[in-house]
Amino acid sequence: MRRALAAGLLTAVLASCAPPPQPPAPPPPPAPDLARDLAGRVGTDGIYTHLRKFAAIAAENKGTRADGTPGYQASVDYVANLLRDKGFDVQTPEYVRVERGAPGNPVLDVGGRRWGVVQASLLTSTAPGGLTAPTLHPVKPAGCAPDDYGTLNLRGAIAVVDDAVCSVVDKQNAAVARGAVAVLVVSPPSANGAPRGLFSPGYYEHLNTPVGIIGKDADAVLLKTNSPVKLTLDAKNTGVKSRNVLAQTKTGDQHSVVLAGAHLDSAPTSAGINDAATGVSALLETAAALGGSPKIENAVRFTFWGSGAVGQEGATKYVRGLAAEPLNDIALYLDFDILGSPNAGFFTFDGDQSGQANPEIPLDAVPAGSAGLERTLAGYLYLAGKRPADMTMDLGSGYGPFLTAGIPVGGISTGTSQRKSPIQARLWGGQAGAAFDPGYGPKGDTVEQLNRAALAVTGPTVAFAVGTYAQSLTGPNGVPLHDERHRQAGK
């Protein structure tokens, strides 16, 4: 008993003298060969498994996976469920895009004189025949809060406000709170567009009262009349609900995120296989090889956009909806849409602007780091035996919102409806004078017409690029680090 007591006391004394417990060791650094390892694990068999699934989804849904259709929702479910099963944090945020119908003839009639109006309430029109009501200006011209109207009685009136200080949604809400039945915003045309913040992301989803935009000339006439005016907003638009899919690793620096994406939808009358299920499938295989909790330096977020075939709304709403810090946390964006063209070429986005420049994108407007992304992608293609050519950057593509926000962008493509030149045919093989993708368009985009040999090159290229930047953002092909980034999502 005494020995046991003595032993217990000795143990207690030793414990009291022991150093405090150390924090857990940091995770081991990423494997230096991660990029090559991922590239070696992404093959055409896995890619074709996904491609056949997307083709089956289209076949079960009237031949299409177009945005806003059951085929698209089935595509979202397939991608989201697969990535959840691989251990990623998955979100499927919903948004509403506008499908334009008849434009109507929006007009403001003041004493028989008609003034053009831009309909801001894209999903809300006036009743047939228009709305007749008096107009009132707030005491504080911006009209951002109910108190800006002072003691004015707005019941049954049209509020007329300027375009400063707050969003059009705030202006509507303030006017409606005081009884207004419509809002006119005075915003003269400008080469710089509307004031920043006037049209916040998805603003039209929140405009449930007729709202129009007029110029100063029309406002000057309104200030001189006390008579009712007639406002007609008669555009016939509809709102289409859609979703993006976002899947992020649980590991890696959450403030230096590598984004890699493609649009998930098809054209309205297409199965959307080369455009862009090839890019989606290569990304899914890369994600499966990487896993949801890999040993990486930088977090990876795989992104699959809605509305890519009808205006790039998914990517645009995502970028413009981010606050300053989450936007600054994005280190780069890699975009992969068309990777299996039958008469394939091998193009890299022209990040260094060494090829034919797009006049809409000045050299100094291409974000720093884009040239490094191009070199990384081109370097792997060279290793795979394919000499790449420059592809002119395009603000209308899925990466456009990222480029505009100042985020480095890179990507590859095997070409669409452009015709392969004799020089390109000697360089890459294939048929000169024929389109890179002869089936590009509504009905020819099928699994059977894909170029498996091209996918055997482009699929691993996707994985190599993701793995490279998951390991490190520095080096000769690096991108700006967090403290060096200056992002701006646009209006």
C-alpha positions as a Python dict, from the first residue, in 0.01 Angstrom:
ca = {
    (1, 'M'): (0, 0, 0),
    (2, 'R'): (282, 238, 94),
    (3, 'R'): (461, 152, -230),
    (4, 'A'): (148, 224, -424),
    (5, 'L'): (98, 555, -244),
    (6, 'A'): (462, 650, -299),
    (7, 'A'): (435, 561, -664),
    (8, 'G'): (123, 773, -696),
    (9, 'L'): (292, 1071, -532),
    (10, 'L'): (596, 1031, -756),
    (11, 'T'): (372, 1023, -1062),
    (12, 'A'): (193, 1340, -950),
    (13, 'V'): (522, 1520, -888),
    (14, 'L'): (660, 1420, -1226),
    (15, 'A'): (337, 1530, -1396),
    (16, 'S'): (353, 1871, -1229),
    (17, 'C'): (708, 1917, -1355),
    (18, 'A'): (633, 1803, -1710),
    (19, 'P'): (619, 2065, -1985),
    (20, 'P'): (270, 2172, -2098),
    (21, 'P'): (119, 1971, -2384),
    (22, 'Q'): (232, 2088, -2724),
    (23, 'P'): (-14, 2193, -2995),
    (24, 'P'): (-68, 1936, -3267),
    (25, 'A'): (197, 1931, -3536),
    (26, 'P'): (108, 2117, -3855),
    (27, 'P'): (6, 1899, -4145),
    (28, 'P'): (295, 1778, -4359),
    (29, 'P'): (376, 1991, -4660),
    (30, 'P'): (216, 1895, -4989),
    (31, 'A'): (394, 1631, -5187),
    (32, 'P'): (627, 1795, -5440),
    (33, 'D'): (495, 1569, -5713),
    (34, 'L'): (125, 1639, -5648),
    (35, 'A'): (71, 1797, -5990),
    (36, 'R'): (224, 1506, -6179),
    (37, 'D'): (51, 1256, -5951),
    (38, 'L'): (-290, 1409, -6018),
    (39, 'A'): (-222, 1425, -6391),
    (40, 'G'): (-131, 1058, -6392),
    (41, 'R'): (-454, 964, -6215),
    (42, 'V'): (-691, 1147, -6450),
    (43, 'G'): (-759, 929, -6751),
    (44, 'T'): (-1013, 902, -7027),
    (45, 'D'): (-1198, 602, -6876),
    (46, 'G'): (-1309, 807, -6577),
    (47, 'I'): (-1384, 1111, -6791),
    (48, 'Y'): (-1601, 905, -7025),
    (49, 'T'): (-1795, 764, -6731),
    (50, 'H'): (-1912, 1115, -6647),
    (51, 'L'): (-1970, 1206, -7011),
    (52, 'R'): (-2200, 909, -7060),
    (53, 'K'): (-2389, 1006, -6747),
    (54, 'F'): (-2447, 1358, -6877),
    (55, 'A'): (-2559, 1217, -7212),
    (56, 'A'): (-2804, 988, -7029),
    (57, 'I'): (-2938, 1279, -6827),
    (58, 'A'): (-3003, 1472, -7148),
    (59, 'A'): (-3169, 1168, -7310),
    (60, 'E'): (-3404, 1136, -7014),
    (61, 'N'): (-3495, 1505, -7032),
    (62, 'K'): (-3599, 1577, -7391),
    (63, 'G'): (-3242, 1583, -7521),
    (64, 'T'): (-3115, 1877, -7318),
    (65, 'R'): (-2949, 1986, -6994),
    (66, 'A'): (-3027, 2354, -7053),
    (67, 'D'): (-3035, 2599, -6767),
    (68, 'G'): (-3371, 2605, -6589),
    (69, 'T'): (-3477, 2259, -6710),
    (70, 'P'): (-3510, 1926, -6525),
    (71, 'G'): (-3203, 1808, -6718),
    (72, 'Y'): (-2997, 2085, -6565),
    (73, 'Q'): (-3123, 2015, -6215),
    (74, 'A'): (-3034, 1646, -6262),
    (75, 'S'): (-2684, 1757, -6366),
    (76, 'V'): (-2654, 1969, -6051),
    (77, 'D'): (-2763, 1676, -5835),
    (78, 'Y'): (-2516, 1439, -6001),
    (79, 'V'): (-2218, 1672, -5955),
    (80, 'A'): (-2311, 1780, -5602),
    (81, 'N'): (-2372, 1425, -5478),
    (82, 'L'): (-2053, 1291, -5633),
    (83, 'L'): (-1840, 1562, -5472),
    (84, 'R'): (-2009, 1524, -5132),
    (85, 'D'): (-1925, 1155, -5148),
    (86, 'K'): (-1561, 1250, -5211),
    (87, 'G'): (-1553, 1457, -4892),
    (88, 'F'): (-1581, 1811, -5026),
    (89, 'D'): (-1779, 2092, -4865),
    (90, 'V'): (-2052, 2139, -5126),
    (91, 'Q'): (-2296, 2426, -5175),
    (92, 'T'): (-2557, 2477, -5447),
    (93, 'P'): (-2657, 2844, -5417),
    (94, 'E'): (-2970, 2944, -5607),
    (95, 'Y'): (-3008, 3259, -5816),
    (96, 'V'): (-3259, 3400, -6061),
    (97, 'R'): (-3172, 3507, -6413),
    (98, 'V'): (-3391, 3702, -6652),
    (99, 'E'): (-3516, 3539, -6969),
    (100, 'R'): (-3598, 3821, -7204),
    (101, 'G'): (-3932, 3828, -7380),
    (102, 'A'): (-4104, 4097, -7585),
    (103, 'P'): (-3931, 4429, -7501),
    (104, 'G'): (-4256, 4626, -7507),
    (105, 'N'): (-4251, 5004, -7535),
    (106, 'P'): (-4164, 5153, -7193),
    (107, 'V'): (-4266, 5517, -7199),
    (108, 'L'): (-4355, 5813, -6977),
    (109, 'D'): (-4639, 6035, -7101),
    (110, 'V'): (-4638, 6388, -6955),
    (111, 'G'): (-4921, 6602, -7088),
    (112, 'G'): (-4918, 6426, -7425),
    (113, 'R'): (-4542, 6442, -7461),
    (114, 'R'): (-4367, 6104, -7450),
    (115, 'W'): (-4029, 6028, -7295),
    (116, 'G'): (-3833, 5705, -7322),
    (117, 'V'): (-3793, 5496, -7008),
    (118, 'V'): (-3560, 5208, -6929),
    (119, 'Q'): (-3747, 4942, -6737),
    (120, 'A'): (-3538, 4857, -6430),
    (121, 'S'): (-3799, 4630, -6272),
    (122, 'L'): (-3726, 4356, -6525),
    (123, 'L'): (-3975, 4112, -6373),
    (124, 'T'): (-4241, 4366, -6271),
    (125, 'S'): (-4446, 4569, -6520),
    (126, 'T'): (-4733, 4814, -6493),
    (127, 'A'): (-5087, 4688, -6545),
    (128, 'P'): (-5211, 4673, -6907),
    (129, 'G'): (-5275, 5028, -7023),
    (130, 'G'): (-5011, 5176, -6792),
    (131, 'L'): (-5023, 5354, -6456),
    (132, 'T'): (-5156, 5708, -6416),
    (133, 'A'): (-5051, 5897, -6103),
    (134, 'P'): (-4899, 6225, -5980),
    (135, 'T'): (-4523, 6246, -5925),
    (136, 'L'): (-4342, 6364, -5613),
    (137, 'H'): (-3974, 6430, -5537),
    (138, 'P'): (-3836, 6358, -5189),
    (139, 'V'): (-3690, 6630, -4969),
    (140, 'K'): (-3357, 6446, -4985),
    (141, 'P'): (-3318, 6367, -5358),
    (142, 'A'): (-3164, 6020, -5316),
    (143, 'G'): (-3479, 5882, -5153),
    (144, 'C'): (-3289, 5605, -4972),
    (145, 'A'): (-3499, 5605, -4654),
    (146, 'P'): (-3864, 5679, -4573),
    (147, 'D'): (-3758, 5987, -4377),
    (148, 'D'): (-3606, 6134, -4695),
    (149, 'Y'): (-3962, 6225, -4796),
    (150, 'G'): (-4024, 6443, -4491),
    (151, 'T'): (-4398, 6505, -4448),
    (152, 'L'): (-4489, 6435, -4813),
    (153, 'N'): (-4789, 6209, -4868),
    (154, 'L'): (-4683, 5958, -5134),
    (155, 'R'): (-4992, 5741, -5124),
    (156, 'G'): (-5087, 5656, -5483),
    (157, 'A'): (-4800, 5864, -5628),
    (158, 'I'): (-4489, 5795, -5837),
    (159, 'A'): (-4169, 5879, -5649),
    (160, 'V'): (-3896, 6051, -5853),
    (161, 'V'): (-3545, 6014, -5706),
    (162, 'D'): (-3186, 6061, -5818),
    (163, 'D'): (-2932, 5783, -5875),
    (164, 'A'): (-2697, 5858, -5586),
    (165, 'V'): (-2605, 5708, -5248),
    (166, 'C'): (-2791, 5372, -5246),
    (167, 'S'): (-2924, 5088, -5459),
    (168, 'V'): (-3240, 5101, -5665),
    (169, 'V'): (-3384, 4839, -5428),
    (170, 'D'): (-3339, 5070, -5129),
    (171, 'K'): (-3499, 5354, -5325),
    (172, 'Q'): (-3798, 5136, -5409),
    (173, 'N'): (-3838, 5013, -5051),
    (174, 'A'): (-3825, 5363, -4907),
    (175, 'A'): (-4084, 5497, -5153),
    (176, 'V'): (-4319, 5201, -5111),
    (177, 'A'): (-4298, 5237, -4733),
    (178, 'R'): (-4447, 5585, -4779),
    (179, 'G'): (-4722, 5464, -5013),
    (180, 'A'): (-4572, 5511, -5362),
    (181, 'V'): (-4704, 5291, -5643),
    (182, 'A'): (-4401, 5327, -5873),
    (183, 'V'): (-4052, 5479, -5878),
    (184, 'L'): (-3864, 5675, -6143),
    (185, 'V'): (-3486, 5707, -6102),
    (186, 'V'): (-3321, 6004, -6274),
    (187, 'S'): (-2993, 5869, -6411),
    (188, 'P'): (-2851, 6037, -6721),
    (189, 'P'): (-2652, 5820, -6964),
    (190, 'S'): (-2280, 5804, -6889),
    (191, 'A'): (-1979, 5652, -7063),
    (192, 'N'): (-1893, 5494, -6728),
    (193, 'G'): (-2237, 5338, -6688),
    (194, 'A'): (-2465, 5369, -6387),
    (195, 'P'): (-2319, 5480, -6052),
    (196, 'R'): (-2155, 5199, -5857),
    (197, 'G'): (-2401, 5032, -5624),
    (198, 'L'): (-2717, 5150, -5798),
    (199, 'F'): (-2781, 4806, -5945),
    (200, 'S'): (-2666, 4556, -5686),
    (201, 'P'): (-2625, 4187, -5786),
    (202, 'G'): (-2965, 4033, -5856),
    (203, 'Y'): (-3138, 4363, -5785),
    (204, 'Y'): (-3432, 4280, -6013),
    (205, 'E'): (-3530, 3988, -5789),
    (206, 'H'): (-3622, 4244, -5522),
    (207, 'L'): (-3809, 4496, -5737),
    (208, 'N'): (-4178, 4412, -5697),
    (209, 'T'): (-4299, 4762, -5786),
    (210, 'P'): (-4270, 4923, -6131),
    (211, 'V'): (-3935, 5103, -6147),
    (212, 'G'): (-3804, 5295, -6447),
    (213, 'I'): (-3498, 5502, -6536),
    (214, 'I'): (-3538, 5844, -6698),
    (215, 'G'): (-3305, 6122, -6805),
    (216, 'K'): (-3274, 6478, -6677),
    (217, 'D'): (-3484, 6622, -6959),
    (218, 'A'): (-3784, 6414, -6858),
    (219, 'D'): (-3728, 6505, -6494),
    (220, 'A'): (-3720, 6876, -6578),
    (221, 'V'): (-4068, 6843, -6730),
    (222, 'L'): (-4194, 6652, -6425),
    (223, 'L'): (-4075, 6931, -6196),
    (224, 'K'): (-4297, 7175, -6386),
    (225, 'T'): (-4623, 6981, -6367),
    (226, 'N'): (-4868, 6899, -6091),
    (227, 'S'): (-5087, 6690, -6320),
    (228, 'P'): (-5090, 6310, -6319),
    (229, 'V'): (-4859, 6141, -6568),
    (230, 'K'): (-4887, 5801, -6735),
    (231, 'L'): (-4610, 5545, -6690),
    (232, 'T'): (-4602, 5231, -6903),
    (233, 'L'): (-4353, 4954, -6831),
    (234, 'D'): (-4457, 4658, -7044),
    (235, 'A'): (-4153, 4438, -7109),
    (236, 'K'): (-4248, 4069, -7097),
    (237, 'N'): (-3966, 3897, -6912),
    (238, 'T'): (-3962, 3589, -6693),
    (239, 'G'): (-3741, 3484, -6404),
    (240, 'V'): (-3562, 3150, -6431),
    (241, 'K'): (-3426, 2986, -6116),
    (242, 'S'): (-3090, 2817, -6143),
    (243, 'R'): (-2800, 2698, -5927),
    (244, 'N'): (-2424, 2691, -5922),
    (245, 'V'): (-2231, 2405, -5762),
    (246, 'L'): (-1934, 2496, -5540),
    (247, 'A'): (-1717, 2223, -5387),
    (248, 'Q'): (-1417, 2313, -5170),
    (249, 'T'): (-1148, 2110, -4999),
    (250, 'K'): (-1152, 2105, -4620),
    (251, 'T'): (-775, 2156, -4617),
    (252, 'G'): (-542, 2421, -4752),
    (253, 'D'): (-523, 2795, -4691),
    (254, 'Q'): (-878, 2931, -4707),
    (255, 'H'): (-740, 3277, -4789),
    (256, 'S'): (-555, 3159, -5099),
    (257, 'V'): (-813, 2960, -5288),
    (258, 'V'): (-750, 2799, -5626),
    (259, 'L'): (-1073, 2810, -5830),
    (260, 'A'): (-1122, 2574, -6121),
    (261, 'G'): (-1451, 2567, -6310),
    (262, 'A'): (-1665, 2509, -6616),
    (263, 'H'): (-2024, 2582, -6707),
    (264, 'L'): (-2257, 2292, -6629),
    (265, 'D'): (-2553, 2366, -6855),
    (266, 'S'): (-2602, 2286, -7221),
    (267, 'A'): (-2742, 2495, -7504),
    (268, 'P'): (-3125, 2483, -7512),
    (269, 'T'): (-3148, 2210, -7778),
    (270, 'S'): (-2828, 2023, -7703),
    (271, 'A'): (-2696, 1757, -7466),
    (272, 'G'): (-2391, 1980, -7406),
    (273, 'I'): (-2122, 1714, -7424),
    (274, 'N'): (-1809, 1872, -7572),
    (275, 'D'): (-1947, 2209, -7463),
    (276, 'A'): (-1898, 2178, -7172),
    (277, 'A'): (-1939, 1834, -7015),
    (278, 'T'): (-1581, 1756, -7123),
    (279, 'G'): (-1452, 2033, -6896),
    (280, 'V'): (-1692, 1935, -6616),
    (281, 'S'): (-1587, 1569, -6641),
    (282, 'A'): (-1215, 1649, -6634),
    (283, 'L'): (-1273, 1860, -6324),
    (284, 'L'): (-1476, 1583, -6158),
    (285, 'E'): (-1199, 1331, -6220),
    (286, 'T'): (-943, 1579, -6086),
    (287, 'A'): (-1154, 1634, -5776),
    (288, 'A'): (-1192, 1260, -5723),
    (289, 'A'): (-817, 1211, -5748),
    (290, 'L'): (-748, 1503, -5512),
    (291, 'G'): (-1009, 1417, -5249),
    (292, 'G'): (-1184, 1647, -5005),
    (293, 'S'): (-903, 1663, -4743),
    (294, 'P'): (-574, 1642, -4931),
    (295, 'K'): (-232, 1752, -4804),
    (296, 'I'): (-220, 2083, -4988),
    (297, 'E'): (-94, 2432, -4923),
    (298, 'N'): (-388, 2619, -5080),
    (299, 'A'): (-756, 2529, -5072),
    (300, 'V'): (-915, 2423, -5400),
    (301, 'R'): (-1270, 2516, -5494),
    (302, 'F'): (-1427, 2339, -5792),
    (303, 'T'): (-1703, 2548, -5948),
    (304, 'F'): (-1974, 2449, -6192),
    (305, 'W'): (-2173, 2739, -6332),
    (306, 'G'): (-2534, 2766, -6435),
    (307, 'S'): (-2645, 2978, -6733),
    (308, 'G'): (-2313, 2946, -6912),
    (309, 'A'): (-2483, 2891, -7246),
    (310, 'V'): (-2725, 3182, -7195),
    (311, 'G'): (-2517, 3477, -7082),
    (312, 'Q'): (-2276, 3353, -6813),
    (313, 'E'): (-2516, 3460, -6537),
    (314, 'G'): (-2398, 3194, -6292),
    (315, 'A'): (-2033, 3301, -6288),
    (316, 'T'): (-2123, 3671, -6305),
    (317, 'K'): (-2361, 3657, -6011),
    (318, 'Y'): (-2110, 3458, -5809),
    (319, 'V'): (-1828, 3709, -5857),
    (320, 'R'): (-2041, 4020, -5815),
    (321, 'G'): (-2209, 3875, -5508),
    (322, 'L'): (-1883, 3829, -5315),
    (323, 'A'): (-1783, 4075, -5044),
    (324, 'A'): (-1435, 4228, -5059),
    (325, 'E'): (-1256, 3975, -4838),
    (326, 'P'): (-1391, 3653, -4996),
    (327, 'L'): (-1314, 3803, -5336),
    (328, 'N'): (-959, 3880, -5228),
    (329, 'D'): (-922, 3523, -5101),
    (330, 'I'): (-942, 3392, -5459),
    (331, 'A'): (-588, 3343, -5581),
    (332, 'L'): (-670, 3252, -5942),
    (333, 'Y'): (-934, 3104, -6170),
    (334, 'L'): (-882, 2820, -6417),
    (335, 'D'): (-1159, 2776, -6676),
    (336, 'F'): (-1215, 2454, -6872),
    (337, 'D'): (-1511, 2417, -7107),
    (338, 'I'): (-1431, 2251, -7440),
    (339, 'L'): (-1167, 1978, -7424),
    (340, 'G'): (-1258, 1704, -7672),
    (341, 'S'): (-1317, 1858, -8016),
    (342, 'P'): (-1313, 1599, -8298),
    (343, 'N'): (-1071, 1800, -8514),
    (344, 'A'): (-885, 1921, -8209),
    (345, 'G'): (-650, 2212, -8166),
    (346, 'F'): (-469, 2293, -7843),
    (347, 'F'): (-516, 2649, -7726),
    (348, 'T'): (-418, 2830, -7406),
    (349, 'F'): (-580, 3155, -7296),
    (350, 'D'): (-346, 3435, -7399),
    (351, 'G'): (-250, 3550, -7051),
    (352, 'D'): (62, 3735, -7165),
    (353, 'Q'): (-119, 3898, -7460),
    (354, 'S'): (152, 3783, -7699),
    (355, 'G'): (-99, 3686, -7968),
    (356, 'Q'): (-381, 3878, -8130),
    (357, 'A'): (-515, 4105, -7858),
    (358, 'N'): (-880, 4174, -7788),
    (359, 'P'): (-929, 4552, -7827),
    (360, 'E'): (-1181, 4538, -7541),
    (361, 'I'): (-907, 4416, -7305),
    (362, 'P'): (-606, 4651, -7283),
    (363, 'L'): (-275, 4487, -7194),
    (364, 'D'): (-272, 4649, -6851),
    (365, 'A'): (-623, 4515, -6783),
    (366, 'V'): (-510, 4151, -6785),
    (367, 'P'): (-459, 4058, -6418),
    (368, 'A'): (-104, 3993, -6302),
    (369, 'G'): (-41, 3621, -6282),
    (370, 'S'): (-240, 3531, -6594),
    (371, 'A'): (81, 3495, -6794),
    (372, 'G'): (215, 3247, -6538),
    (373, 'L'): (-103, 3040, -6564),
    (374, 'E'): (-61, 3030, -6941),
    (375, 'R'): (301, 2913, -6907),
    (376, 'T'): (200, 2636, -6665),
    (377, 'L'): (-70, 2505, -6898),
    (378, 'A'): (144, 2544, -7208),
    (379, 'G'): (435, 2372, -7037),
    (380, 'Y'): (232, 2060, -6968),
    (381, 'L'): (94, 2054, -7322),
    (382, 'Y'): (451, 2070, -7455),
    (383, 'L'): (543, 1776, -7230),
    (384, 'A'): (243, 1590, -7374),
    (385, 'G'): (373, 1651, -7726),
    (386, 'K'): (130, 1930, -7821),
    (387, 'R'): (256, 2273, -7915),
    (388, 'P'): (-15, 2516, -7797),
    (389, 'A'): (-138, 2830, -7967),
    (390, 'D'): (-277, 3147, -7812),
    (391, 'M'): (-652, 3194, -7771),
    (392, 'T'): (-765, 3556, -7756),
    (393, 'M'): (-931, 3640, -7426),
    (394, 'D'): (-1303, 3719, -7431),
    (395, 'L'): (-1496, 3915, -7169),
    (396, 'G'): (-1813, 3730, -7270),
    (397, 'S'): (-1676, 3393, -7159),
    (398, 'G'): (-1722, 3227, -6822),
    (399, 'Y'): (-1393, 3366, -6697),
    (400, 'G'): (-1485, 3723, -6800),
    (401, 'P'): (-1622, 3827, -6456),
    (402, 'F'): (-1303, 3702, -6289),
    (403, 'L'): (-1082, 3888, -6535),
    (404, 'T'): (-1282, 4206, -6481),
    (405, 'A'): (-1248, 4164, -6103),
    (406, 'G'): (-868, 4150, -6128),
    (407, 'I'): (-832, 3775, -6067),
    (408, 'P'): (-565, 3594, -6275),
    (409, 'V'): (-729, 3364, -6529),
    (410, 'G'): (-608, 3074, -6737),
    (411, 'G'): (-749, 2786, -6933),
    (412, 'I'): (-732, 2564, -7238),
    (413, 'S'): (-964, 2475, -7526),
    (414, 'T'): (-962, 2239, -7822),
    (415, 'G'): (-1161, 2478, -8041),
    (416, 'T'): (-1520, 2513, -8160),
    (417, 'S'): (-1666, 2630, -8490),
    (418, 'Q'): (-1354, 2805, -8623),
    (419, 'R'): (-1182, 2629, -8910),
    (420, 'K'): (-843, 2466, -8872),
    (421, 'S'): (-576, 2626, -9090),
    (422, 'P'): (-324, 2426, -9294),
    (423, 'I'): (-49, 2532, -9052),
    (424, 'Q'): (-256, 2413, -8756),
    (425, 'A'): (-327, 2084, -8932),
    (426, 'R'): (48, 2026, -8978),
    (427, 'L'): (102, 2117, -8613),
    (428, 'W'): (-174, 1909, -8455),
    (429, 'G'): (-296, 1672, -8724),
    (430, 'G'): (-657, 1662, -8836),
    (431, 'Q'): (-829, 1817, -9134),
    (432, 'A'): (-742, 2162, -9262),
    (433, 'G'): (-1041, 2372, -9363),
    (434, 'A'): (-1279, 2187, -9131),
    (435, 'A'): (-1410, 2318, -8801),
    (436, 'F'): (-1234, 2209, -8483),
    (437, 'D'): (-1575, 2081, -8371),
    (438, 'P'): (-1793, 2013, -8678),
    (439, 'G'): (-2079, 1913, -8447),
    (440, 'Y'): (-2064, 2235, -8245),
    (441, 'G'): (-2416, 2365, -8211),
    (442, 'P'): (-2764, 2245, -8125),
    (443, 'K'): (-2773, 1879, -8226),
    (444, 'G'): (-2422, 1748, -8304),
    (445, 'D'): (-2274, 1760, -7953),
    (446, 'T'): (-2260, 1390, -7861),
    (447, 'V'): (-2026, 1152, -7680),
    (448, 'E'): (-1968, 952, -7998),
    (449, 'Q'): (-1816, 1243, -8187),
    (450, 'L'): (-1559, 1331, -7919),
    (451, 'N'): (-1183, 1299, -7972),
    (452, 'R'): (-1063, 1054, -7707),
    (453, 'A'): (-697, 1119, -7789),
    (454, 'A'): (-746, 1491, -7727),
    (455, 'L'): (-912, 1421, -7392),
    (456, 'A'): (-616, 1201, -7301),
    (457, 'V'): (-408, 1519, -7320),
    (458, 'T'): (-645, 1786, -7194),
    (459, 'G'): (-784, 1593, -6895),
    (460, 'P'): (-442, 1546, -6732),
    (461, 'T'): (-357, 1909, -6821),
    (462, 'V'): (-650, 2021, -6603),
    (463, 'A'): (-527, 1804, -6315),
    (464, 'F'): (-168, 1921, -6352),
    (465, 'A'): (-267, 2288, -6334),
    (466, 'V'): (-491, 2236, -6029),
    (467, 'G'): (-221, 2036, -5853),
    (468, 'T'): (49, 2290, -5933),
    (469, 'Y'): (-129, 2579, -5766),
    (470, 'A'): (-271, 2371, -5482),
    (471, 'Q'): (95, 2318, -5390),
    (472, 'S'): (226, 2670, -5432),
    (473, 'L'): (135, 3013, -5566),
    (474, 'T'): (496, 3130, -5591),
    (475, 'G'): (776, 3075, -5840),
    (476, 'P'): (827, 3195, -6197),
    (477, 'N'): (470, 3101, -6290),
    (478, 'G'): (317, 3220, -5965),
    (479, 'V'): (34, 3464, -5895),
    (480, 'P'): (9, 3755, -5648),
    (481, 'L'): (-12, 3652, -5283),
    (482, 'H'): (-294, 3765, -5054),
    (483, 'D'): (-147, 4099, -4946),
    (484, 'E'): (-66, 4189, -5307),
    (485, 'R'): (-420, 4137, -5441),
    (486, 'H'): (-656, 4421, -5526),
    (487, 'R'): (-986, 4275, -5638),
    (488, 'Q'): (-1291, 4466, -5755),
    (489, 'A'): (-1604, 4279, -5859),
    (490, 'G'): (-1752, 4550, -6078),
    (491, 'K'): (-2094, 4708, -6063),
}
